[in-house]
PDB file of C-alpha atoms in Angstrom:
ATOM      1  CA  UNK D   1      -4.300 -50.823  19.753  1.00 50.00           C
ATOM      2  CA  UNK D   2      -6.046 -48.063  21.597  1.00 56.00           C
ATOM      3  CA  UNK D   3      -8.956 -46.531  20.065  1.00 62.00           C
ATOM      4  CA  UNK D   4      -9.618 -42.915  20.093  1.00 65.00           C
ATOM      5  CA  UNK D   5     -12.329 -43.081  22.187  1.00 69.00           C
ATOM      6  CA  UNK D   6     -10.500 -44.385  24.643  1.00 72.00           C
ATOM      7  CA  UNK D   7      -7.857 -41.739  24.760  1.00 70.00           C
ATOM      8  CA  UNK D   8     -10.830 -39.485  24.980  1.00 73.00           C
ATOM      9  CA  UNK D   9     -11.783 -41.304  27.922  1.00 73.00           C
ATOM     10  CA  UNK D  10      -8.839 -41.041  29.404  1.00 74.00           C
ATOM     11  CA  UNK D  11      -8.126 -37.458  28.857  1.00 67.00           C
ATOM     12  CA  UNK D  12     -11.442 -36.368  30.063  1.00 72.00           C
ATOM     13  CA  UNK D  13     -11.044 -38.294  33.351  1.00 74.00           C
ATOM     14  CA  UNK D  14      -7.406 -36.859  33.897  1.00 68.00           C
ATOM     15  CA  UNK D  15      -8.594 -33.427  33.504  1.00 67.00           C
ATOM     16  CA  UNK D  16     -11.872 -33.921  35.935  1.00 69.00           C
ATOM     17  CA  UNK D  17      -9.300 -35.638  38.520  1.00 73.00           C
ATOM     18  CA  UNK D  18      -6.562 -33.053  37.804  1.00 72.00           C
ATOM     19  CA  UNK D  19      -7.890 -29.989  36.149  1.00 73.00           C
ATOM     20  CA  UNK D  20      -4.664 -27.150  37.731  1.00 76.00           C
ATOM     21  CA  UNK D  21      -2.067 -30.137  36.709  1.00 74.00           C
ATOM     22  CA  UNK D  22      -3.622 -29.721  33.505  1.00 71.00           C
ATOM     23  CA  UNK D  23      -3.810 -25.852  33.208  1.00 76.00           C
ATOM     24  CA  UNK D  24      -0.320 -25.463  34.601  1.00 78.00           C
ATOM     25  CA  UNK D  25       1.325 -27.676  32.123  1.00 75.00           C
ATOM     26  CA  UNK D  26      -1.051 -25.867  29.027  1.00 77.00           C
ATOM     27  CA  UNK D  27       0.439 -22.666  30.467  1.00 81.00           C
ATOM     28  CA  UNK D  28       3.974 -23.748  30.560  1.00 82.00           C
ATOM     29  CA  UNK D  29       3.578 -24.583  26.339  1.00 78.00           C
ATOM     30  CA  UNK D  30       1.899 -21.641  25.696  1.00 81.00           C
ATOM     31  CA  UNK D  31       5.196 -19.520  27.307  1.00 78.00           C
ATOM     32  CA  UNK D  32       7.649 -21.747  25.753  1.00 77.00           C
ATOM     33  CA  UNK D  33       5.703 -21.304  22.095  1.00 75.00           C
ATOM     34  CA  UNK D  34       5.584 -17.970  22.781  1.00 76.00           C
ATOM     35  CA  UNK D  35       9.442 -17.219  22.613  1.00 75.00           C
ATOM     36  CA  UNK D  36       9.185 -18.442  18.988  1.00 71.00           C
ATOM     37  CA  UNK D  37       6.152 -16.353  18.020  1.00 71.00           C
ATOM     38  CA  UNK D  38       8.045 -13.101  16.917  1.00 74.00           C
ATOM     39  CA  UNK D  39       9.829 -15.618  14.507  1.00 72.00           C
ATOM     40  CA  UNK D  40       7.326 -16.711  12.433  1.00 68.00           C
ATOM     41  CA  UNK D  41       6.879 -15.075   9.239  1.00 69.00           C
ATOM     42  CA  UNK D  42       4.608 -15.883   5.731  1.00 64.00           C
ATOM     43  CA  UNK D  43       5.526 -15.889   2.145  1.00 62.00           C
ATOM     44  CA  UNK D  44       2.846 -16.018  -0.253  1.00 58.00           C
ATOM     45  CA  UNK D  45       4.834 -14.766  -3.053  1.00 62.00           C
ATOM     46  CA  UNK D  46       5.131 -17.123  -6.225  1.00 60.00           C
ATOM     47  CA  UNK D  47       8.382 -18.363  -5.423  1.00 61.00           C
ATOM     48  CA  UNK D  48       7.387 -20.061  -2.642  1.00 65.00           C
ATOM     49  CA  UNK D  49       4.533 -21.848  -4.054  1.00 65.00           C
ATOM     50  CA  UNK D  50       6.624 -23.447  -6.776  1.00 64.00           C
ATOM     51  CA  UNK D  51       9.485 -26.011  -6.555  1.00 67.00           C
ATOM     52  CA  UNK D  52      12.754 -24.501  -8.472  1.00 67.00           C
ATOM     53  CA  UNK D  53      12.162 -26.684 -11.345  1.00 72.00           C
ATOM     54  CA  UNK D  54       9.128 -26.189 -11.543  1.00 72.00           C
ATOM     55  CA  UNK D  55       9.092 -25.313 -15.403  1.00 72.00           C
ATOM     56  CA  UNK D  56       6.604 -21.954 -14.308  1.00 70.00           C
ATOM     57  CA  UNK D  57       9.206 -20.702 -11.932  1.00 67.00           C
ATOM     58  CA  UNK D  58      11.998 -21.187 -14.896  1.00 67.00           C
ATOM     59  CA  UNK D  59       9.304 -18.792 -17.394  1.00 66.00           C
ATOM     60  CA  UNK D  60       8.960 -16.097 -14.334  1.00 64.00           C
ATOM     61  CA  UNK D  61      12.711 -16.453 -13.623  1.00 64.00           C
ATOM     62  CA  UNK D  62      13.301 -15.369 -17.455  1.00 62.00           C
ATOM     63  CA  UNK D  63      10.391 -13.011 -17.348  1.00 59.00           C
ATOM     64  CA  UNK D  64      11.939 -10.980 -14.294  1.00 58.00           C
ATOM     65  CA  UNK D  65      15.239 -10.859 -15.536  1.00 56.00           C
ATOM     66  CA  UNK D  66      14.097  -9.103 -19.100  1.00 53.00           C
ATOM     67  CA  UNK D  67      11.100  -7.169 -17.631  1.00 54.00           C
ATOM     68  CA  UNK D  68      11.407  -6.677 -14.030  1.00 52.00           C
ATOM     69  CA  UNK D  69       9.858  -7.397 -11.135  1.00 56.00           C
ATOM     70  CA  UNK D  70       5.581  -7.069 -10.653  1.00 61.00           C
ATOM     71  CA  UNK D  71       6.216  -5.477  -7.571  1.00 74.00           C
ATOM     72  CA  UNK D  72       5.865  -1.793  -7.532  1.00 79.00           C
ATOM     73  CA  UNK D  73       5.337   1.221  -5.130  1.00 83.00           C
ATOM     74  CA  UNK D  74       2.842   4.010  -6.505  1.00 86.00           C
ATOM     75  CA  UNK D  75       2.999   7.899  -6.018  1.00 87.00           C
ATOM     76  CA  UNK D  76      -0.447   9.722  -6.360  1.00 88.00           C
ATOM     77  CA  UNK D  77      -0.120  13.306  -7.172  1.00 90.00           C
ATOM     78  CA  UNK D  78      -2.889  15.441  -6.565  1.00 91.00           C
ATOM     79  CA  UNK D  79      -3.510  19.398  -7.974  1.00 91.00           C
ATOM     80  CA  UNK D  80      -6.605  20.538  -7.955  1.00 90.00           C
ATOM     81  CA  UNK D  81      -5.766  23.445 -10.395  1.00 88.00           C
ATOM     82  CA  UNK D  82      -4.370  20.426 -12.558  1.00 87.00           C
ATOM     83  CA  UNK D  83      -1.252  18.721 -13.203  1.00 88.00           C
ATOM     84  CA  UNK D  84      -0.467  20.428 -17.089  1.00 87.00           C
ATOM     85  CA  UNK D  85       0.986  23.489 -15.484  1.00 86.00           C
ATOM     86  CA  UNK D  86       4.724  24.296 -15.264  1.00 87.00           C
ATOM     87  CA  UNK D  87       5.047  23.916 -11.074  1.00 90.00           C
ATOM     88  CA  UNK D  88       3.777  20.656 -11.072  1.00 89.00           C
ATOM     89  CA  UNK D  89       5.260  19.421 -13.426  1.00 89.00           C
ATOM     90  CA  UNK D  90       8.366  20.453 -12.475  1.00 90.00           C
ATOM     91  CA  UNK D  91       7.550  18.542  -9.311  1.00 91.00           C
ATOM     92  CA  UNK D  92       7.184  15.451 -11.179  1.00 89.00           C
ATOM     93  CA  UNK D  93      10.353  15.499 -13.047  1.00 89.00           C
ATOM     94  CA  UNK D  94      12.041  15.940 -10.115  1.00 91.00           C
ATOM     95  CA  UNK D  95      10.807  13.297  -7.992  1.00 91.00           C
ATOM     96  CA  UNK D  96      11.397  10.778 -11.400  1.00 89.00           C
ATOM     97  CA  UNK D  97      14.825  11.728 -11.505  1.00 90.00           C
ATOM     98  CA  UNK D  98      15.107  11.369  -8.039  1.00 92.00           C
ATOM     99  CA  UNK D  99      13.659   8.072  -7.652  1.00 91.00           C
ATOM    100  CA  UNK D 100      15.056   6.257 -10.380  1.00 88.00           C
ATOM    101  CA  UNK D 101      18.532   6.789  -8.423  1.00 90.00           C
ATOM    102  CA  UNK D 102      17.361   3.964  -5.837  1.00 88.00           C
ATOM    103  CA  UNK D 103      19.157   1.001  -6.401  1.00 84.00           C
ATOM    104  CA  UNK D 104      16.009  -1.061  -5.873  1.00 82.00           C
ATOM    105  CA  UNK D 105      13.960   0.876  -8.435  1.00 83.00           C
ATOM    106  CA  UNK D 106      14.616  -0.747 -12.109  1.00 82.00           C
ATOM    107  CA  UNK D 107      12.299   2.242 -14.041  1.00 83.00           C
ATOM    108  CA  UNK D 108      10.087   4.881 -13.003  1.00 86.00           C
ATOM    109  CA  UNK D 109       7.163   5.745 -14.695  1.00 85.00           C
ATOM    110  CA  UNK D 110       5.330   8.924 -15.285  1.00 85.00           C
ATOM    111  CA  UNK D 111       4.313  11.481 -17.799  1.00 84.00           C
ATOM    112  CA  UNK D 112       7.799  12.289 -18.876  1.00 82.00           C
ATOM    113  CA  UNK D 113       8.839   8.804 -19.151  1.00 76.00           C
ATOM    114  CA  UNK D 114       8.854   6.028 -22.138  1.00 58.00           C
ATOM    115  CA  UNK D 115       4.966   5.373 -22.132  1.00 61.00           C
ATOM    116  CA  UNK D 116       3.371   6.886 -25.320  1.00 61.00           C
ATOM    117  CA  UNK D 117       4.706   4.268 -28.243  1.00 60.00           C
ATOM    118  CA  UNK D 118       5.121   5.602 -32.137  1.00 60.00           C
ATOM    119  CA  UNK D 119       5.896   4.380 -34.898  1.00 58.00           C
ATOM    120  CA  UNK D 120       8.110   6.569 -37.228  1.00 61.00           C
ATOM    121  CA  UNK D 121       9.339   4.642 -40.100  1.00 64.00           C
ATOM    122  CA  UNK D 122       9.839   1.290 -39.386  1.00 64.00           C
ATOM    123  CA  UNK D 123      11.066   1.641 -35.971  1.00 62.00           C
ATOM    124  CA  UNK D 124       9.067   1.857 -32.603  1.00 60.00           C
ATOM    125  CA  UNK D 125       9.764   4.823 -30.461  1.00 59.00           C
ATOM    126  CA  UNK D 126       8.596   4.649 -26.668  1.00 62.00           C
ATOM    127  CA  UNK D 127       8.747   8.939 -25.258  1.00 66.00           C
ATOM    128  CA  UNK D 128       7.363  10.588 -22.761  1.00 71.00           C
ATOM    129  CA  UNK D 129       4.138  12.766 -23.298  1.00 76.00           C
ATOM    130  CA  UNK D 130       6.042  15.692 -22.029  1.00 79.00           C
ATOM    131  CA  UNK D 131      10.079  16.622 -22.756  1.00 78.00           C
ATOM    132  CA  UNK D 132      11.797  17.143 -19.943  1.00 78.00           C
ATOM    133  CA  UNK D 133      14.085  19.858 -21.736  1.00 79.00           C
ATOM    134  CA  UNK D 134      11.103  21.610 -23.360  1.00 80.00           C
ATOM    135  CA  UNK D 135       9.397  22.571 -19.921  1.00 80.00           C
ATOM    136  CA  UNK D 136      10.239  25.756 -19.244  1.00 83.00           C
ATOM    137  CA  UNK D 137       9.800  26.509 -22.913  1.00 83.00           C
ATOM    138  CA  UNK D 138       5.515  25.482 -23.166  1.00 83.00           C
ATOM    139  CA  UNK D 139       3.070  27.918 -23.356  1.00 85.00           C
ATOM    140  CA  UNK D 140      -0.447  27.704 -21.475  1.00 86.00           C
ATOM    141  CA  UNK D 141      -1.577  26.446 -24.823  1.00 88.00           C
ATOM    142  CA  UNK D 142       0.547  24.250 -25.462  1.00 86.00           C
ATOM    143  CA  UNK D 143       0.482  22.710 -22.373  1.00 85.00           C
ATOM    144  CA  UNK D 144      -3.639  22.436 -22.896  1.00 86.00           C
ATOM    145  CA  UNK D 145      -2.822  20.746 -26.014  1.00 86.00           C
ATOM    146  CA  UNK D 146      -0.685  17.641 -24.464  1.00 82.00           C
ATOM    147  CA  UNK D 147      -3.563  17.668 -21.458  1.00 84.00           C
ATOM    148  CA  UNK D 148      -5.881  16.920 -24.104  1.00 85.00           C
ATOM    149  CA  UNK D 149      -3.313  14.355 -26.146  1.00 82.00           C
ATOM    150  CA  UNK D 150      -2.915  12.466 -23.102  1.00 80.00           C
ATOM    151  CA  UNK D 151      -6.884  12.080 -22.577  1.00 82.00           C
ATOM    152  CA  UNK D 152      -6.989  10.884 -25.989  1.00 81.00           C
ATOM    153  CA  UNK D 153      -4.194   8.359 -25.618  1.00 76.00           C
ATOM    154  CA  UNK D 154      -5.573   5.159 -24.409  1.00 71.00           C
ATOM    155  CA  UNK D 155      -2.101   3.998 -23.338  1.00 68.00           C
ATOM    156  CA  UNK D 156      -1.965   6.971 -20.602  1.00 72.00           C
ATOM    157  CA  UNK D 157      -5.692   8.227 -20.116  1.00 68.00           C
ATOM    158  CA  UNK D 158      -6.728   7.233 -16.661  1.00 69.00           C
ATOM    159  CA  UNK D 159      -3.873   5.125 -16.172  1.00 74.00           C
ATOM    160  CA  UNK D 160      -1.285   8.587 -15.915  1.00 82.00           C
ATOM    161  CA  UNK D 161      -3.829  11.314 -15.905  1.00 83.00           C
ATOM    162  CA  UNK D 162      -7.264  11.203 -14.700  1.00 85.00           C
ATOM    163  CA  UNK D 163     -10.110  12.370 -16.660  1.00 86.00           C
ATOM    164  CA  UNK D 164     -10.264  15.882 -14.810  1.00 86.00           C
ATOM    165  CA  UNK D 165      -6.834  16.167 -15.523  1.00 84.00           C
ATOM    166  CA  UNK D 166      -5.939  16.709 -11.617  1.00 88.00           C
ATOM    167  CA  UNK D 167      -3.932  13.269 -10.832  1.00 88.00           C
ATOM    168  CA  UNK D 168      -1.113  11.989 -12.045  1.00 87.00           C
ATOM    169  CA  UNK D 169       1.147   9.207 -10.947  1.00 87.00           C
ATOM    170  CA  UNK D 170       4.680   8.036 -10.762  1.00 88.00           C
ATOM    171  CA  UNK D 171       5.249   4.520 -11.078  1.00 87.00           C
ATOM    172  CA  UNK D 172       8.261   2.719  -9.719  1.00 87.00           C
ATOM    173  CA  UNK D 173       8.912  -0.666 -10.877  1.00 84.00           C
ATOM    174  CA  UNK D 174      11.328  -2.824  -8.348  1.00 82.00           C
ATOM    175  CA  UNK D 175      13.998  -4.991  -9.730  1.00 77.00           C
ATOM    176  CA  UNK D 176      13.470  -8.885  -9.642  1.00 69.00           C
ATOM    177  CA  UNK D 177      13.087  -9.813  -6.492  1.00 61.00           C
ATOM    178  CA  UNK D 178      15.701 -13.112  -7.368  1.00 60.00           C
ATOM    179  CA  UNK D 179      18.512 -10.388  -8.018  1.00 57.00           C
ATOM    180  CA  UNK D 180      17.596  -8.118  -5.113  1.00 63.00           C
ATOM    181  CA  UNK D 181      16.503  -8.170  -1.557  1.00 68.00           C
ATOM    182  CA  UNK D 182      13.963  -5.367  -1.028  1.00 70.00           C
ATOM    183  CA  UNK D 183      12.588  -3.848   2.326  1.00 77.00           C
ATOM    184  CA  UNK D 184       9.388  -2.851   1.361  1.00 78.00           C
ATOM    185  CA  UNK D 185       9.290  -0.613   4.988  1.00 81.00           C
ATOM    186  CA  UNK D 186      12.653   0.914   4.423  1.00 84.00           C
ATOM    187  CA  UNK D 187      12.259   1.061   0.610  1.00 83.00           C
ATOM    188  CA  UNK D 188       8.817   3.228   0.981  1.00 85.00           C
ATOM    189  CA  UNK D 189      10.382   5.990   3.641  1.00 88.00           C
ATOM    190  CA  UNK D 190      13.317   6.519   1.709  1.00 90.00           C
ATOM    191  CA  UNK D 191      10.265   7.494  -1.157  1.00 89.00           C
ATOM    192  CA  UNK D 192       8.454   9.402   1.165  1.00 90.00           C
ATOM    193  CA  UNK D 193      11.841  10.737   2.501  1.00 91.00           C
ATOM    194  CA  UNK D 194      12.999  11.715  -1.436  1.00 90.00           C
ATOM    195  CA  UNK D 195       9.837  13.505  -2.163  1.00 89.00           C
ATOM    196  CA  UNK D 196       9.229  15.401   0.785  1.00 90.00           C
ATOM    197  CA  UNK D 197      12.854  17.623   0.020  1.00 91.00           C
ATOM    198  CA  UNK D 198      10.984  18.669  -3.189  1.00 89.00           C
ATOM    199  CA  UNK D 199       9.417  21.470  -3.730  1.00 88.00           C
ATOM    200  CA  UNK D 200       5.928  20.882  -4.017  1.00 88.00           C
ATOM    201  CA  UNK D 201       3.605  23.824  -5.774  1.00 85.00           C
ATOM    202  CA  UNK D 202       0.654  25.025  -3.731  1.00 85.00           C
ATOM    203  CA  UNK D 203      -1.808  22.755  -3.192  1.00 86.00           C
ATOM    204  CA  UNK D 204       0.095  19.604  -4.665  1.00 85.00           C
ATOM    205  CA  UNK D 205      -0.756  16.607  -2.589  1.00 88.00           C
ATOM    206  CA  UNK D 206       1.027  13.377  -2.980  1.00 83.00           C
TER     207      UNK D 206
END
């Protein structure tokens, strides 16, 4: 058997007797390799770390089909004069509406939608902090008064409004990624695309 010191050896003395043999066959693998580099690709996700029966895989394989997928795509909405006035959140409505038309979005998320949870009676009811079909009709005041009941609501406070009551968000939750292919590229320019033929009030940033 040869040792590894000897292949050492041997190595060493091939490349001081014939260092360009050497280089020119190291250059010749490192074009070949090269064709295959644009190939390669990485999946971290948890998936891939897990055998399919892996009993862990079978509990997130149940948990994405009744609850979705953890993958999401965030919209920040900025308005310095605030977001509780009737332009912006017109905005917002729109842009949920319009979102939750993607194929790859399973719910959307935002002030208007199923995030402040009640109990009337015995049953649980799951609305949004602000009714779509009520917009047009809220005062200043009023208005004021859900800024403030959203502050106060740990459920949305800083998670749907900031404290200064100038950012907002829309969520959009993507469907299980077992039941659905998503380009994450495509999928966020058709978002960007969708929101940018909305009117946005002055000074809105998203």
């Amino acid at each position: 058997m040869i040792s590894n010191k000897a292949i050492t050896e041997k190595y060493i003395s091939y490349l001081y007797k014939k260092p360009k043999t050497l280089f020119f066959f190291s250059l010749i693998s490192i074009v070949c390799f090269s064709f295959g580099l644009p190939k390669l690709t990485s999946n971290f996700s948890f998936r891939e770390l897990h055998g399919t029966d892996d009993p862990k895989l079978q509990v997130y394989d149940l948990y994405e089909k009744n609850f979705g997928n953890d993958d999401s795509v965030n919209l920040i909405i900025h308005n310095p004069k605030g977001i509780f006035h009737k332009e912006t959140l017109q905005f917002i409505a729109e842009a949920s509406d319009a979102l939750k038309l993607m194929p790859e979005a399973m719910r959307v998320e935002s002030i208007f939608d199923s995030n402040l949870v009640t109990a009337k009676e015995d049953t649980i009811v799951a609305t949004g902090i602000v009714e779509k079909n009520k917009l047009e009709l809220y005062t200043s005041e009023e208005l004021n008064q859900l800024a403030e009941k959203t502050l106060n609501s740990p459920q949305i406070s800083s998670y749907l409004l900031s404290k200064d009551k100038t950012i907002s968000s829309i969520n959009i939750y993507l469907v299980p990624s077992k039941y659905y292919t998503v380009n994450y590229y495509k999928f966020s320019t058709e978002v960007e695309n969708i929101v940018n033929k909305i009117k946005k009030p002055e000074g809105l940033e998203v």
